[in-house]
Structure formats: C-alpha cells, structure tokens
C-alpha atoms as a PDB file:
ATOM      1  CA  VAL A   1     138.134  86.594 134.761  1.00  0.00           C
ATOM      2  CA  VAL A   2     140.082  87.997 137.493  1.00  0.00           C
ATOM      3  CA  TYR A   3     143.811  86.221 138.262  1.00  0.00           C
ATOM      4  CA  SER A   4     144.100  86.498 142.058  1.00  0.00           C
ATOM      5  CA  SER A   5     144.376  84.529 144.581  1.00  0.00           C
ATOM      6  CA  SER A   6     142.124  82.378 146.629  1.00  0.00           C
ATOM      7  CA  THR A   7     141.162  79.561 149.506  1.00  0.00           C
ATOM      8  CA  ARG A   8     140.954  76.922 147.503  1.00  0.00           C
ATOM      9  CA  THR A   9     142.699  73.481 148.316  1.00  0.00           C
ATOM     10  CA  ALA A  10     146.473  72.858 147.238  1.00  0.00           C
ATOM     11  CA  GLU A  11     145.091  70.007 144.649  1.00  0.00           C
ATOM     12  CA  ALA A  12     142.328  72.651 143.640  1.00  0.00           C
ATOM     13  CA  GLU A  13     145.151  75.546 143.300  1.00  0.00           C
ATOM     14  CA  ALA A  14     147.919  73.182 141.577  1.00  0.00           C
ATOM     15  CA  GLU A  15     144.852  72.595 138.474  1.00  0.00           C
ATOM     16  CA  ALA A  16     143.990  75.996 138.395  1.00  0.00           C
ATOM     17  CA  GLU A  17     147.691  76.971 137.832  1.00  0.00           C
ATOM     18  CA  VAL A  18     148.017  74.322 134.914  1.00  0.00           C
ATOM     19  CA  ASP A  19     144.441  75.513 133.417  1.00  0.00           C
ATOM     20  CA  LEU A  20     145.694  79.325 133.675  1.00  0.00           C
ATOM     21  CA  TRP A  21     148.766  78.288 131.640  1.00  0.00           C
ATOM     22  CA  THR A  22     146.867  76.988 128.816  1.00  0.00           C
ATOM     23  CA  ARG A  23     144.367  79.863 129.021  1.00  0.00           C
ATOM     24  CA  LEU A  24     146.996  82.458 129.133  1.00  0.00           C
ATOM     25  CA  SER A  25     147.855  80.943 125.173  1.00  0.00           C
ATOM     26  CA  ASP A  26     145.049  82.812 124.515  1.00  0.00           C
ATOM     27  CA  PRO A  27     146.600  86.309 123.552  1.00  0.00           C
ATOM     28  CA  ASP A  28     143.404  88.018 125.140  1.00  0.00           C
ATOM     29  CA  GLU A  29     143.354  86.394 128.169  1.00  0.00           C
ATOM     30  CA  LEU A  30     147.548  87.388 128.482  1.00  0.00           C
ATOM     31  CA  LEU A  31     146.570  90.962 127.396  1.00  0.00           C
ATOM     32  CA  LEU A  32     143.778  90.756 130.208  1.00  0.00           C
ATOM     33  CA  TYR A  33     146.078  89.675 132.713  1.00  0.00           C
ATOM     34  CA  VAL A  34     148.852  92.431 131.727  1.00  0.00           C
ATOM     35  CA  ALA A  35     145.806  95.081 132.141  1.00  0.00           C
ATOM     36  CA  GLN A  36     144.658  93.694 135.363  1.00  0.00           C
ATOM     37  CA  HIS A  37     148.088  93.912 137.224  1.00  0.00           C
ATOM     38  CA  GLN A  38     148.298  97.493 135.371  1.00  0.00           C
ATOM     39  CA  ILE A  39     144.891  98.410 137.258  1.00  0.00           C
ATOM     40  CA  GLU A  40     145.738  96.834 140.421  1.00  0.00           C
ATOM     41  CA  GLN A  41     149.170  99.197 140.532  1.00  0.00           C
ATOM     42  CA  LEU A  42     147.847 102.202 139.167  1.00  0.00           C
ATOM     43  CA  GLY A  43     144.480 102.634 140.280  1.00  0.00           C
ATOM     44  CA  ASP A  44     142.925 106.196 138.894  1.00  0.00           C
ATOM     45  CA  ASP A  45     146.359 106.833 137.103  1.00  0.00           C
ATOM     46  CA  TYR A  46     145.773 103.862 134.871  1.00  0.00           C
ATOM     47  CA  THR A  47     145.485 105.044 130.946  1.00  0.00           C
ATOM     48  CA  LEU A  48     145.341 103.568 127.519  1.00  0.00           C
ATOM     49  CA  ASP A  49     149.416 102.638 126.972  1.00  0.00           C
ATOM     50  CA  ASP A  50     151.122  99.383 125.706  1.00  0.00           C
ATOM     51  CA  ASP A  51     150.691  97.655 129.218  1.00  0.00           C
ATOM     52  CA  ASN A  52     146.750  98.576 129.233  1.00  0.00           C
ATOM     53  CA  PHE A  53     145.408  97.937 125.663  1.00  0.00           C
ATOM     54  CA  TYR A  54     142.985  95.601 126.992  1.00  0.00           C
ATOM     55  CA  PRO A  55     139.980  95.277 125.652  1.00  0.00           C
ATOM     56  CA  LEU A  56     142.163  95.585 122.423  1.00  0.00           C
ATOM     57  CA  SER A  57     143.304  92.487 121.147  1.00  0.00           C
ATOM     58  CA  CYS A  58     145.895  91.023 118.764  1.00  0.00           C
ATOM     59  CA  ALA A  59     143.432  90.241 116.163  1.00  0.00           C
ATOM     60  CA  ASP A  60     142.383  93.549 115.966  1.00  0.00           C
ATOM     61  CA  TYR A  61     145.817  94.975 116.225  1.00  0.00           C
ATOM     62  CA  ASP A  62     148.061  92.766 113.966  1.00  0.00           C
ATOM     63  CA  ASP A  63     146.784  93.839 110.879  1.00  0.00           C
ATOM     64  CA  ASP A  64     150.265  95.452 109.805  1.00  0.00           C
ATOM     65  CA  THR A  65     149.621  96.977 106.252  1.00  0.00           C
ATOM     66  CA  VAL A  66     150.637 100.558 107.331  1.00  0.00           C
ATOM     67  CA  TYR A  67     153.661  99.094 109.428  1.00  0.00           C
ATOM     68  CA  PRO A  68     156.291 100.686 110.256  1.00  0.00           C
ATOM     69  CA  THR A  69     155.003 104.182 110.726  1.00  0.00           C
ATOM     70  CA  ALA A  70     157.436 107.166 111.640  1.00  0.00           C
ATOM     71  CA  LEU A  71     156.232 106.834 115.025  1.00  0.00           C
ATOM     72  CA  CYS A  72     156.955 102.769 115.456  1.00  0.00           C
ATOM     73  CA  LEU A  73     160.225 103.549 113.636  1.00  0.00           C
ATOM     74  CA  SER A  74     161.005 106.784 116.252  1.00  0.00           C
ATOM     75  CA  GLY A  75     159.750 104.393 119.121  1.00  0.00           C
ATOM     76  CA  ASP A  76     162.550 101.451 117.649  1.00  0.00           C
ATOM     77  CA  ASN A  77     165.321 104.046 117.476  1.00  0.00           C
ATOM     78  CA  SER A  78     164.426 105.320 120.498  1.00  0.00           C
ATOM     79  CA  THR A  79     164.552 102.037 122.313  1.00  0.00           C
ATOM     80  CA  CYS A  80     167.829 101.074 120.548  1.00  0.00           C
ATOM     81  CA  HIS A  81     169.701 103.905 122.027  1.00  0.00           C
ATOM     82  CA  ASP A  82     168.502 103.516 125.617  1.00  0.00           C
ATOM     83  CA  SER A  83     171.182 102.376 128.012  1.00  0.00           C
ATOM     84  CA  SER A  84     168.431 101.020 130.540  1.00  0.00           C
ATOM     85  CA  VAL A  85     167.166  98.891 128.047  1.00  0.00           C
ATOM     86  CA  MET A  86     169.552  97.836 125.437  1.00  0.00           C
ATOM     87  CA  THR A  87     171.689  95.566 127.059  1.00  0.00           C
ATOM     88  CA  GLU A  88     174.971  93.881 125.482  1.00  0.00           C
ATOM     89  CA  ALA A  89     172.792  90.738 124.599  1.00  0.00           C
ATOM     90  CA  TYR A  90     169.919  92.840 123.269  1.00  0.00           C
ATOM     91  CA  SER A  91     172.222  94.688 120.998  1.00  0.00           C
ATOM     92  CA  GLU A  92     174.546  91.825 120.257  1.00  0.00           C
ATOM     93  CA  ALA A  93     171.314  89.941 119.043  1.00  0.00           C
ATOM     94  CA  CYS A  94     169.373  92.786 117.270  1.00  0.00           C
ATOM     95  CA  SER A  95     172.102  95.303 116.156  1.00  0.00           C
ATOM     96  CA  GLU A  96     171.056  95.046 112.143  1.00  0.00           C
ATOM     97  CA  ALA A  97     167.372  95.238 113.655  1.00  0.00           C
ATOM     98  CA  CYS A  98     168.273  98.435 115.071  1.00  0.00           C
ATOM     99  CA  SER A  99     170.134  99.927 112.142  1.00  0.00           C
ATOM    100  CA  GLU A 100     166.880  98.905 110.274  1.00  0.00           C
ATOM    101  CA  GLY A 101     164.669 100.365 112.557  1.00  0.00           C
ATOM    102  CA  TRP A 102     162.869  96.916 114.005  1.00  0.00           C
ATOM    103  CA  GLY A 103     164.495  96.768 117.289  1.00  0.00           C
ATOM    104  CA  VAL A 104     161.626  95.736 119.302  1.00  0.00           C
ATOM    105  CA  PRO A 105     160.063  93.202 116.783  1.00  0.00           C
ATOM    106  CA  CYS A 106     163.723  91.902 117.028  1.00  0.00           C
ATOM    107  CA  GLY A 107     163.549  91.699 120.842  1.00  0.00           C
ATOM    108  CA  TRP A 108     160.180  89.352 120.699  1.00  0.00           C
ATOM    109  CA  GLU A 109     161.306  87.209 118.031  1.00  0.00           C
ATOM    110  CA  ALA A 110     165.005  86.501 119.908  1.00  0.00           C
ATOM    111  CA  VAL A 111     162.314  85.750 123.050  1.00  0.00           C
ATOM    112  CA  LYS A 112     160.353  83.246 120.913  1.00  0.00           C
ATOM    113  CA  GLU A 113     163.780  81.672 119.891  1.00  0.00           C
ATOM    114  CA  LEU A 114     165.112  81.414 123.549  1.00  0.00           C
ATOM    115  CA  PRO A 115     166.891  78.353 123.018  1.00  0.00           C
ATOM    116  CA  SER A 116     168.661  79.527 120.082  1.00  0.00           C
ATOM    117  CA  LEU A 117     169.147  82.924 121.454  1.00  0.00           C
ATOM    118  CA  CYS A 118     170.863  81.072 124.425  1.00  0.00           C
ATOM    119  CA  ASN A 119     173.019  79.141 122.268  1.00  0.00           C
ATOM    120  CA  GLY A 120     174.450  81.972 119.722  1.00  0.00           C
ATOM    121  CA  THR A 121     172.360  80.584 116.774  1.00  0.00           C
ATOM    122  CA  PHE A 122     169.582  82.831 116.972  1.00  0.00           C
ATOM    123  CA  GLU A 123     169.414  84.893 113.455  1.00  0.00           C
ATOM    124  CA  SER A 124     166.229  87.753 113.264  1.00  0.00           C
ATOM    125  CA  THR A 125     164.026  87.961 110.425  1.00  0.00           C
ATOM    126  CA  PHE A 126     162.625  91.214 109.264  1.00  0.00           C
ATOM    127  CA  PRO A 127     158.769  91.666 109.985  1.00  0.00           C
ATOM    128  CA  SER A 128     157.439  92.008 106.314  1.00  0.00           C
ATOM    129  CA  SER A 129     154.060  90.691 107.360  1.00  0.00           C
ATOM    130  CA  SER A 130     151.528  89.339 110.520  1.00  0.00           C
ATOM    131  CA  ASN A 131     148.785  87.085 110.480  1.00  0.00           C
ATOM    132  CA  ASN A 132     146.100  89.291 110.111  1.00  0.00           C
ATOM    133  CA  LEU A 133     143.773  87.484 112.132  1.00  0.00           C
ATOM    134  CA  SER A 134     140.190  88.091 111.955  1.00  0.00           C
ATOM    135  CA  PRO A 135     138.262  90.151 113.206  1.00  0.00           C
ATOM    136  CA  SER A 136     139.710  93.417 112.745  1.00  0.00           C
ATOM    137  CA  ASP A 137     138.015  96.472 114.068  1.00  0.00           C
ATOM    138  CA  MET A 138     140.919  99.006 113.623  1.00  0.00           C
ATOM    139  CA  VAL A 139     140.349 102.100 111.615  1.00  0.00           C
ATOM    140  CA  TYR A 140     143.619 103.179 109.466  1.00  0.00           C
ATOM    141  CA  ASN A 141     143.061 107.335 109.300  1.00  0.00           C
ATOM    142  CA  SER A 142     146.297 107.834 106.684  1.00  0.00           C
ATOM    143  CA  SER A 143     145.051 111.900 106.990  1.00  0.00           C
ATOM    144  CA  ASP A 144     146.650 111.466 110.573  1.00  0.00           C
ATOM    145  CA  GLY A 145     150.136 109.745 110.074  1.00  0.00           C
ATOM    146  CA  GLY A 146     148.830 106.233 110.599  1.00  0.00           C
ATOM    147  CA  VAL A 147     146.974 106.833 113.574  1.00  0.00           C
ATOM    148  CA  ILE A 148     144.331 104.137 114.488  1.00  0.00           C
ATOM    149  CA  THR A 149     140.822 104.611 115.769  1.00  0.00           C
ATOM    150  CA  ILE A 150     138.786 102.158 117.971  1.00  0.00           C
ATOM    151  CA  ASN A 151     135.904 101.833 116.164  1.00  0.00           C
ATOM    152  CA  SER A 152     133.687 100.785 119.885  1.00  0.00           C
ATOM    153  CA  THR A 153     135.407 103.856 121.731  1.00  0.00           C
ATOM    154  CA  GLY A 154     136.587 106.150 119.346  1.00  0.00           C
ATOM    155  CA  LEU A 155     139.848 106.583 120.923  1.00  0.00           C
ATOM    156  CA  SER A 156     143.199 107.158 118.790  1.00  0.00           C
ATOM    157  CA  TYR A 157     145.692 104.262 119.550  1.00  0.00           C
ATOM    158  CA  TRP A 158     148.748 103.097 118.015  1.00  0.00           C
ATOM    159  CA  ALA A 159     150.638 100.672 120.374  1.00  0.00           C
ATOM    160  CA  CYS A 160     153.814 100.148 118.617  1.00  0.00           C
ATOM    161  CA  ASN A 161     155.229  97.676 121.280  1.00  0.00           C
ATOM    162  CA  ALA A 162     152.147  95.284 121.331  1.00  0.00           C
ATOM    163  CA  HIS A 163     152.233  95.132 117.453  1.00  0.00           C
ATOM    164  CA  ALA A 164     155.229  93.999 117.705  1.00  0.00           C
ATOM    165  CA  PHE A 165     154.452  91.164 120.277  1.00  0.00           C
ATOM    166  CA  CYS A 166     151.588  90.461 118.477  1.00  0.00           C
ATOM    167  CA  TYR A 167     153.683  90.128 115.144  1.00  0.00           C
ATOM    168  CA  SER A 168     156.370  88.382 116.708  1.00  0.00           C
ATOM    169  CA  CYS A 169     154.732  86.209 119.476  1.00  0.00           C
ATOM    170  CA  VAL A 170     151.250  84.532 117.801  1.00  0.00           C
ATOM    171  CA  ASP A 171     151.084  82.335 115.336  1.00  0.00           C
ATOM    172  CA  GLU A 172     148.490  81.889 112.508  1.00  0.00           C
ATOM    173  CA  THR A 173     146.156  79.922 114.984  1.00  0.00           C
ATOM    174  CA  GLY A 174     145.937  82.821 117.419  1.00  0.00           C
ATOM    175  CA  LYS A 175     148.239  81.129 119.979  1.00  0.00           C
ATOM    176  CA  VAL A 176     150.981  82.831 122.204  1.00  0.00           C
ATOM    177  CA  ASP A 177     154.104  81.127 122.146  1.00  0.00           C
ATOM    178  CA  ASP A 178     155.040  79.548 125.441  1.00  0.00           C
ATOM    179  CA  PHE A 179     158.496  81.387 125.946  1.00  0.00           C
ATOM    180  CA  CYS A 180     156.926  84.941 124.904  1.00  0.00           C
ATOM    181  CA  LYS A 181     153.910  83.910 127.253  1.00  0.00           C
ATOM    182  CA  ALA A 182     156.116  83.120 130.070  1.00  0.00           C
ATOM    183  CA  ALA A 183     158.347  86.668 129.536  1.00  0.00           C
ATOM    184  CA  VAL A 184     154.932  88.559 129.590  1.00  0.00           C
ATOM    185  CA  ILE A 185     154.383  86.759 133.049  1.00  0.00           C
ATOM    186  CA  ARG A 186     156.957  86.873 134.713  1.00  0.00           C
ATOM    187  CA  THR A 187     157.404  90.739 134.376  1.00  0.00           C
ATOM    188  CA  LYS A 188     153.786  91.282 133.765  1.00  0.00           C
ATOM    189  CA  SER A 189     154.284  93.582 131.148  1.00  0.00           C
ATOM    190  CA  LEU A 190     154.360  93.850 127.328  1.00  0.00           C
ATOM    191  CA  TYR A 191     158.022  95.540 127.751  1.00  0.00           C
ATOM    192  CA  GLY A 192     159.310  92.098 128.618  1.00  0.00           C
ATOM    193  CA  ALA A 193     161.543  91.247 125.950  1.00  0.00           C
ATOM    194  CA  SER A 194     164.265  93.544 127.466  1.00  0.00           C
ATOM    195  CA  ALA A 195     163.737  92.012 130.895  1.00  0.00           C
ATOM    196  CA  VAL A 196     164.476  88.955 129.402  1.00  0.00           C
ATOM    197  CA  PHE A 197     167.672  90.271 127.617  1.00  0.00           C
ATOM    198  CA  LYS A 198     168.903  91.853 131.497  1.00  0.00           C
ATOM    199  CA  TYR A 199     168.643  88.469 132.926  1.00  0.00           C
ATOM    200  CA  LEU A 200     169.298  86.219 129.784  1.00  0.00           C
ATOM    201  CA  ASP A 201     172.821  84.677 131.803  1.00  0.00           C
ATOM    202  CA  SER A 202     171.389  84.527 135.203  1.00  0.00           C
ATOM    203  CA  TYR A 203     167.979  83.040 134.313  1.00  0.00           C
ATOM    204  CA  TRP A 204     166.365  82.870 131.431  1.00  0.00           C
ATOM    205  CA  CYS A 205     169.348  80.605 129.697  1.00  0.00           C
ATOM    206  CA  ASP A 206     168.969  78.257 132.593  1.00  0.00           C
ATOM    207  CA  ALA A 207     168.090  74.955 131.530  1.00  0.00           C
ATOM    208  CA  GLU A 208     165.889  73.873 133.956  1.00  0.00           C
ATOM    209  CA  ILE A 209     164.210  77.656 133.293  1.00  0.00           C
ATOM    210  CA  ILE A 210     163.568  76.426 129.742  1.00  0.00           C
ATOM    211  CA  ALA A 211     162.719  73.212 130.242  1.00  0.00           C
ATOM    212  CA  ASP A 212     160.092  74.451 132.746  1.00  0.00           C
ATOM    213  CA  ILE A 213     158.592  76.831 129.880  1.00  0.00           C
ATOM    214  CA  GLU A 214     158.318  74.099 127.599  1.00  0.00           C
ATOM    215  CA  ASN A 215     156.957  71.236 129.827  1.00  0.00           C
ATOM    216  CA  GLY A 216     154.186  74.359 130.970  1.00  0.00           C
ATOM    217  CA  THR A 217     155.787  73.946 134.362  1.00  0.00           C
ATOM    218  CA  PHE A 218     156.932  77.174 134.878  1.00  0.00           C
ATOM    219  CA  CYS A 219     157.887  78.828 138.023  1.00  0.00           C
ATOM    220  CA  GLY A 220     155.782  82.207 138.077  1.00  0.00           C
ATOM    221  CA  TYR A 221     152.848  81.908 135.745  1.00  0.00           C
ATOM    222  CA  THR A 222     150.653  82.397 138.785  1.00  0.00           C
ATOM    223  CA  ALA A 223     152.093  85.529 139.803  1.00  0.00           C
ATOM    224  CA  ASP A 224     150.542  85.281 143.725  1.00  0.00           C
ATOM    225  CA  LYS A 225     152.382  82.431 144.322  1.00  0.00           C
ATOM    226  CA  MET A 226     156.009  83.448 142.853  1.00  0.00           C
ATOM    227  CA  SER A 227     157.918  83.665 145.941  1.00  0.00           C
ATOM    228  CA  ALA A 228     156.380  80.214 147.431  1.00  0.00           C
ATOM    229  CA  CYS A 229     157.516  78.851 144.041  1.00  0.00           C
ATOM    230  CA  GLU A 230     160.825  79.897 144.107  1.00  0.00           C
ATOM    231  CA  ASP A 231     161.452  78.917 148.137  1.00  0.00           C
ATOM    232  CA  VAL A 232     160.969  75.514 146.459  1.00  0.00           C
ATOM    233  CA  ASN A 233     162.754  75.633 143.277  1.00  0.00           C
ATOM    234  CA  SER A 234     165.953  77.425 143.826  1.00  0.00           C
ATOM    235  CA  HIS A 235     166.839  77.664 140.218  1.00  0.00           C
ATOM    236  CA  ALA A 236     163.961  79.708 139.848  1.00  0.00           C
ATOM    237  CA  ARG A 237     165.497  82.802 141.515  1.00  0.00           C
ATOM    238  CA  VAL A 238     166.954  85.179 139.620  1.00  0.00           C
ATOM    239  CA  ARG A 239     170.586  84.847 140.270  1.00  0.00           C
END
C-alpha cells in the first residue's frame, strides 16, 4: 500500500481518509507510512534506522528480555541531555525517568496520556515489561552485547526508539494508541514524542486538537492534505 494523493472525488477521498486513520492503528501499517515518507525524502540515502525500520514490526521488536541494554541507556542519556530535544515540558514530565535511563519510553508514555500531560496529572511508569506479541523473529545474541539480528536479512539492528514506541504506544491487542498515532502521523517520524513536547502548549494541548484525535478527525492524518485541512481548521495550525 502506498499512501499518496489521487484524483478521486471529494466524497471518496473523505471515506479513504477515515479508512486510513483506522488502518494506521495497525503498527505495521503506521511504520510503513513512516518508512515510505523517509524513502521519498532520502532516496538512495535510505538506511536502516529507527524511522526506516519497516518491514520490522512491533510484534518482532517488543520482546524485551534484554531491555535495557547499555546502548539504549546511552541513547536515553544522550536524549535527556540534548537541548534540542529536551524541552522544559519534557524535562518536567520525565526528569525522574531520565535520571534512571528510560527517558524515551517516558516521552512516549506522556504522549499516550496526552490529556493527563496537558492538565499536569501525568505520572510515568517504569517499562518493566512489554506485550511480547507473536510472532517473534528476533534472535538475541548476548555474545555481542544484545545486538539483534533479523533472521530474514541477517542484518544486526538495535532500534531502541522503536522499542520504546512499541512498548509505550501499542496495546496488548496490537493496536496503536490514537494520541501516539497522531504524533507519528503529524511528524512522520518515530521521534515524534520530542516534537509533541516542543509544541505542547501551542498545539497539542488545544482542546480541539485533543477532541479531533479522540473523534478520529485529527487534521493531518493524510499528510498530502495537511495544508488544505489547516486552511479550513485554523485551530489545527501550529501557533
């Protein structure tokens, strides 16, 4: 499936948009959406990283018997000390998590609990386990420090941010949380949590934005129509 604009009628497009919002509740579909955007942007420079990790899936990558590894702890520490990522809002919500080495999972937890984050009642929970959905094609190789090898390709990979997203944003039935989904669709990235914090007061905590997400009418889940949608819905613009 390729997510792109078409010449369908407005009515057909509206139906397709609703269908897309529903379809992107499947983490594999959402990850494909991100990967396709990255392929379009990067072309021949496309590489295997957290934003390009389709055809890996949350079912493959939520098996966390070796989490956290030194690599993930190092990455979390880097994120928590990166001034371009760690806004005041992110720091306030996840300061304890950052001090303990799980700032990125905390960030996605906060996105999932967006209404609580906005009203100041959000409390983070240590990611002690995940759903461990089937099937799992991952091979844990303890001899090389927890690096994971994908059986089908033989490539070694350790996508800590993808793991954090899958842990925090995908429920036991394999469905992506709507607030997490909106963040990924808006940013077209698995690094969307930091962008939510950056525009928390000016965009994400707007009551109409939250209502749009809860109602499945979020402005921007069809990225090619983002500008037109914002022209009609002024509250959807980043202010």
